[in-house]
Short mmCIF file of C-alpha atoms in Angstrom, two decimals:
data_model
loop_
_atom_site.label_atom_id
_atom_site.label_comp_id
_atom_site.label_asym_id
_atom_site.label_seq_id
_atom_site.Cartn_x
_atom_site.Cartn_y
_atom_site.Cartn_z
CA MET W 1 10.49 -6.01 -4.69
CA LYS W 2 11.03 -9.65 -3.66
CA TYR W 3 8.56 -9.19 -0.77
CA LYS W 4 5.87 -7.99 -3.20
CA GLY W 5 6.28 -11.17 -5.25
CA LEU W 6 6.25 -13.38 -2.16
CA THR W 7 3.10 -11.69 -0.83
CA LEU W 8 1.35 -12.13 -4.18
CA MET W 9 2.26 -15.82 -4.35
CA VAL W 10 1.01 -16.45 -0.81
CA LEU W 11 -2.31 -14.72 -1.52
CA MET W 12 -2.76 -16.59 -4.80
CA ALA W 13 -2.06 -19.88 -3.02
CA LEU W 14 -4.59 -19.08 -0.30
CA PHE W 15 -7.30 -18.27 -2.84
CA PHE W 16 -6.76 -20.99 -5.41
CA ALA W 17 -5.55 -24.04 -3.48
CA PRO W 18 -8.21 -24.69 -0.83
CA ARG W 19 -7.68 -28.46 -0.70
CA VAL W 20 -4.15 -27.92 0.55
CA PHE W 21 -5.45 -26.22 3.67
CA SER W 22 -8.91 -27.48 4.48
CA GLN W 23 -11.88 -29.52 3.37
CA GLU W 24 -14.12 -26.50 4.00
CA PHE W 25 -13.67 -23.33 1.98
CA THR W 26 -15.88 -20.28 1.49
CA ALA W 27 -15.43 -17.27 -0.78
CA GLY W 28 -17.33 -14.10 -1.45
CA VAL W 29 -17.41 -10.35 -1.88
CA LYS W 30 -17.40 -7.54 0.65
CA GLY W 31 -17.81 -3.78 0.81
CA GLY W 32 -18.56 -0.89 3.12
CA VAL W 33 -17.29 2.38 4.55
CA ASN W 34 -14.05 3.38 6.21
CA PHE W 35 -13.16 6.18 8.62
CA PHE W 36 -9.69 7.58 9.26
CA GLN W 37 -8.22 7.59 12.73
CA THR W 38 -6.92 10.98 13.96
CA LEU W 39 -3.44 11.52 12.60
CA ASN W 40 -1.38 14.69 12.26
CA PHE W 41 0.42 14.86 8.92
CA SER W 42 1.98 18.26 9.42
CA ASP W 43 4.09 19.96 12.05
CA THR W 44 1.52 22.80 12.01
CA GLY W 45 -0.45 20.92 14.64
CA THR W 46 -3.55 21.00 12.42
CA LEU W 47 -5.63 17.85 12.44
CA PRO W 48 -7.58 17.08 9.25
CA ASP W 49 -11.26 16.53 8.63
CA ALA W 50 -12.19 13.54 6.49
CA ASP W 51 -14.87 12.38 4.10
CA VAL W 52 -16.24 8.91 4.63
CA GLY W 53 -14.22 6.53 2.49
CA PHE W 54 -15.37 3.42 0.67
CA HIS W 55 -13.90 -0.02 0.13
CA GLY W 56 -14.74 -3.23 -1.67
CA GLY W 57 -13.09 -6.53 -2.46
CA VAL W 58 -13.09 -10.31 -2.28
CA PHE W 59 -12.30 -12.81 0.46
CA GLY W 60 -11.77 -16.49 1.05
CA GLN W 61 -11.91 -18.45 4.27
CA TYR W 62 -10.37 -21.82 5.13
CA ASN W 63 -11.71 -23.52 8.25
CA PHE W 64 -9.03 -25.72 9.78
CA SER W 65 -11.40 -26.82 12.52
CA PRO W 66 -14.75 -25.74 13.98
CA VAL W 67 -12.82 -22.93 15.72
CA PHE W 68 -9.73 -21.77 13.75
CA PHE W 69 -9.55 -20.29 10.25
CA VAL W 70 -7.39 -18.25 7.87
CA ARG W 71 -9.06 -15.54 5.80
CA PRO W 72 -7.20 -13.97 2.83
CA GLU W 73 -8.68 -10.68 1.63
CA ILE W 74 -7.95 -8.38 -1.31
CA GLU W 75 -9.67 -5.01 -1.29
CA TYR W 76 -9.59 -1.53 -2.79
CA SER W 77 -10.12 1.46 -0.49
CA ASN W 78 -10.08 5.25 -0.74
CA ILE W 79 -10.39 8.20 1.60
CA THR W 80 -9.92 11.99 1.37
CA LEU W 81 -8.61 14.21 4.19
CA HIS W 82 -9.15 17.98 4.29
CA TYR W 83 -6.55 20.29 5.85
CA GLU W 84 -6.82 23.91 6.94
CA LEU W 85 -3.14 24.77 7.12
CA ARG W 86 -1.50 28.13 7.69
CA ARG W 87 -2.04 30.30 4.59
CA LEU W 88 -3.88 27.67 2.55
CA ASP W 89 -6.42 24.84 2.48
CA THR W 90 -5.79 21.54 0.76
CA SER W 91 -7.05 17.97 0.60
CA TYR W 92 -5.14 14.72 0.57
CA LYS W 93 -6.47 11.74 -1.38
CA LEU W 94 -5.35 8.17 -0.72
CA ASP W 95 -6.28 5.14 -2.86
CA LYS W 96 -4.80 1.72 -2.28
CA ILE W 97 -5.16 -2.00 -2.86
CA SER W 98 -4.46 -4.20 0.15
CA GLY W 99 -3.75 -7.90 0.40
CA ALA W 100 -4.26 -9.39 3.87
CA ALA W 101 -3.73 -12.80 5.44
CA LEU W 102 -5.95 -12.80 8.53
CA PHE W 103 -5.86 -15.56 11.15
CA GLY W 104 -8.88 -15.96 13.39
CA ALA W 105 -10.92 -17.99 15.81
CA GLU W 106 -14.62 -18.29 16.56
CA ILE W 107 -14.94 -17.42 20.24
CA PHE W 108 -18.68 -18.08 20.50
CA ASN W 109 -21.60 -18.87 18.21
CA ASN W 110 -20.97 -17.12 14.84
CA PHE W 111 -18.78 -14.41 16.41
CA SER W 112 -15.06 -14.43 15.55
CA ILE W 113 -11.95 -12.33 16.07
CA PHE W 114 -9.00 -12.11 13.66
CA ALA W 115 -5.67 -10.39 13.00
CA GLY W 116 -2.89 -10.56 10.46
CA PRO W 117 -0.34 -8.81 8.21
CA VAL W 118 -1.25 -6.65 5.21
CA TYR W 119 0.68 -5.56 2.14
CA GLN W 120 -0.44 -2.21 0.66
CA HIS W 121 -0.02 -1.04 -2.94
CA PHE W 122 -0.77 2.69 -3.26
CA LEU W 123 -2.54 3.79 -6.44
CA ASN W 124 -2.77 7.45 -5.51
CA LYS W 125 -1.50 9.67 -2.70
CA GLU W 126 -1.55 13.36 -3.52
CA TYR W 127 -2.50 16.81 -2.24
CA SER W 128 -4.90 18.94 -4.26
CA ALA W 129 -2.65 22.00 -3.90
CA GLN W 130 0.66 20.31 -4.55
CA VAL W 131 3.16 22.09 -6.81
CA ARG W 132 4.82 18.87 -7.93
CA GLU W 133 4.39 15.21 -7.20
CA PRO W 134 5.63 14.86 -3.62
CA GLU W 135 7.32 11.71 -2.45
CA ILE W 136 4.83 10.84 0.23
CA ILE W 137 6.53 8.00 2.05
CA ILE W 138 4.22 5.43 3.62
CA ASN W 139 5.28 2.02 4.82
CA SER W 140 3.87 -0.70 2.54
CA TRP W 141 3.27 -3.02 5.49
CA ALA W 142 0.35 -2.82 7.88
CA VAL W 143 -1.53 -5.00 10.33
CA GLN W 144 -5.29 -5.46 10.65
CA PHE W 145 -7.31 -6.80 13.56
CA GLY W 146 -11.02 -6.94 14.18
CA ALA W 147 -14.13 -9.05 14.56
CA LYS W 148 -16.88 -10.47 12.39
CA TYR W 149 -20.35 -11.89 12.90
CA ASP W 150 -22.01 -14.37 10.55
CA ILE W 151 -25.68 -13.39 10.48
CA THR W 152 -26.54 -16.36 8.23
CA ASP W 153 -24.54 -18.79 6.10
CA TRP W 154 -24.34 -16.21 3.29
CA ILE W 155 -24.22 -12.73 4.91
CA GLY W 156 -22.28 -11.17 7.77
CA LEU W 157 -20.83 -8.01 9.29
CA SER W 158 -17.25 -7.15 10.17
CA VAL W 159 -15.27 -4.29 11.67
CA LYS W 160 -11.48 -4.02 11.60
CA TYR W 161 -8.72 -1.57 12.39
CA ASP W 162 -6.02 -0.99 9.77
CA TYR W 163 -2.73 0.13 11.34
CA THR W 164 0.18 1.10 9.09
CA ALA W 165 3.74 0.89 10.38
CA ASP W 166 5.56 4.22 10.76
CA SER W 167 7.99 5.05 7.94
CA ASN W 168 10.10 7.40 10.12
CA LYS W 169 11.11 9.46 7.10
CA ARG W 170 10.73 13.24 7.05
CA GLN W 171 9.83 15.22 3.92
CA ILE W 172 8.92 18.72 2.75
CA LEU W 173 5.64 19.30 0.90
CA SER W 174 5.38 22.27 -1.49
CA LEU W 175 1.77 23.46 -1.76
CA ARG W 176 0.33 26.36 -3.78
CA ALA W 177 -2.23 28.76 -2.28
CA GLU W 178 -5.06 30.41 -4.24
CA ASN W 179 -3.02 33.62 -4.51
CA GLY W 180 -0.31 31.71 -6.39
CA ASN W 181 2.25 31.70 -3.59
CA VAL W 182 4.02 28.44 -2.79
CA TYR W 183 4.51 27.39 0.83
CA ASN W 184 6.51 24.51 2.26
CA TYR W 185 5.20 22.26 5.02
CA SER W 186 7.07 19.62 6.94
CA SER W 187 5.62 16.13 7.28
CA ASP W 188 7.17 13.21 9.12
CA ASP W 189 4.30 10.74 9.06
CA GLY W 190 2.32 9.83 5.94
CA ARG W 191 0.20 7.12 7.53
CA VAL W 192 -3.58 7.06 7.41
CA ASN W 193 -4.83 4.49 9.90
CA GLN W 194 -8.44 3.55 9.29
CA ILE W 195 -11.46 1.72 10.68
CA PHE W 196 -13.32 -0.47 8.15
CA CYS W 197 -17.00 -1.40 8.57
CA SER W 198 -18.11 -4.05 6.07
CA VAL W 199 -20.93 -6.24 4.88
CA TYR W 200 -19.81 -9.49 3.28
CA PHE W 201 -21.68 -11.99 1.12
CA THR W 202 -20.66 -15.62 0.68
CA ILE W 203 -21.08 -16.76 -2.92
CA PHE W 204 -19.32 -20.13 -2.68
CA ASN W 205 -19.32 -22.70 0.11
CA SER W 206 -17.63 -26.06 -0.36
CA SER W 207 -19.68 -27.69 2.40
CA ASN W 208 -22.92 -26.85 0.54
CA LYS W 209 -21.45 -28.33 -2.62
CA LYS W 210 -20.61 -31.54 -0.78
CA THR W 211 -24.10 -31.68 0.70
CA LYS W 212 -25.65 -31.37 -2.74
CA ARG W 213 -23.43 -34.16 -4.08
CA ALA W 214 -24.35 -36.39 -1.14
CA ARG W 215 -28.05 -35.77 -1.71
CA SER W 216 -27.65 -36.45 -5.42
CA SER W 217 -25.89 -39.74 -4.65
CA GLY W 218 -28.61 -40.60 -2.19
CA ARG W 219 -31.32 -40.05 -4.78
CA GLY W 220 -29.37 -42.23 -7.22
CA CYS W 221 -29.81 -45.19 -4.88
CA TYR W 222 -33.58 -45.06 -5.33
CA PHE W 223 -33.53 -45.18 -9.11
#
């Protein structure tokens, strides 16, 4: 619990205290699609199919220099996996809110790479055929790494890989088939690692604000 509070305080500080970190701060919104990376939930050896998931959120970016930056992000994401298990079919839905602190560097003109820790809060993680609410154990900590490209000052593209740490805890899932029978399946890994493809839009830029103030001051000298 104490780590949740610490993570929240760090993210709040990154978003609302830009002057502490840098003279240049940008903020905006982002959204796009996400795809799950092949992962076997069950000891049946059956790999799931997946719908395309969606995500959306907000970001900030503090530029410490022309090269290095820190980029806090908060986003909601969802994805649904479909399983054809022995004796029944089911789907697994995962919804979560993630808070990330990403550290990056611009390696050439407008193209940057980044990586950093992520805290995940799960809103929903359930099977459509479950008999009772299973305790699907997923580690709350993850790491993200990827790249972004600023097309203009206000729009860009990014791709990142979301890797969740293994919980290493085994569990039994009780699922009900269409004929009413209940079957148990063993699962030792509840992770859903994903690839996120996003479009982001900058809605605030402190450098533009400063430029406008400078121009306003300049005009004042003529009147």
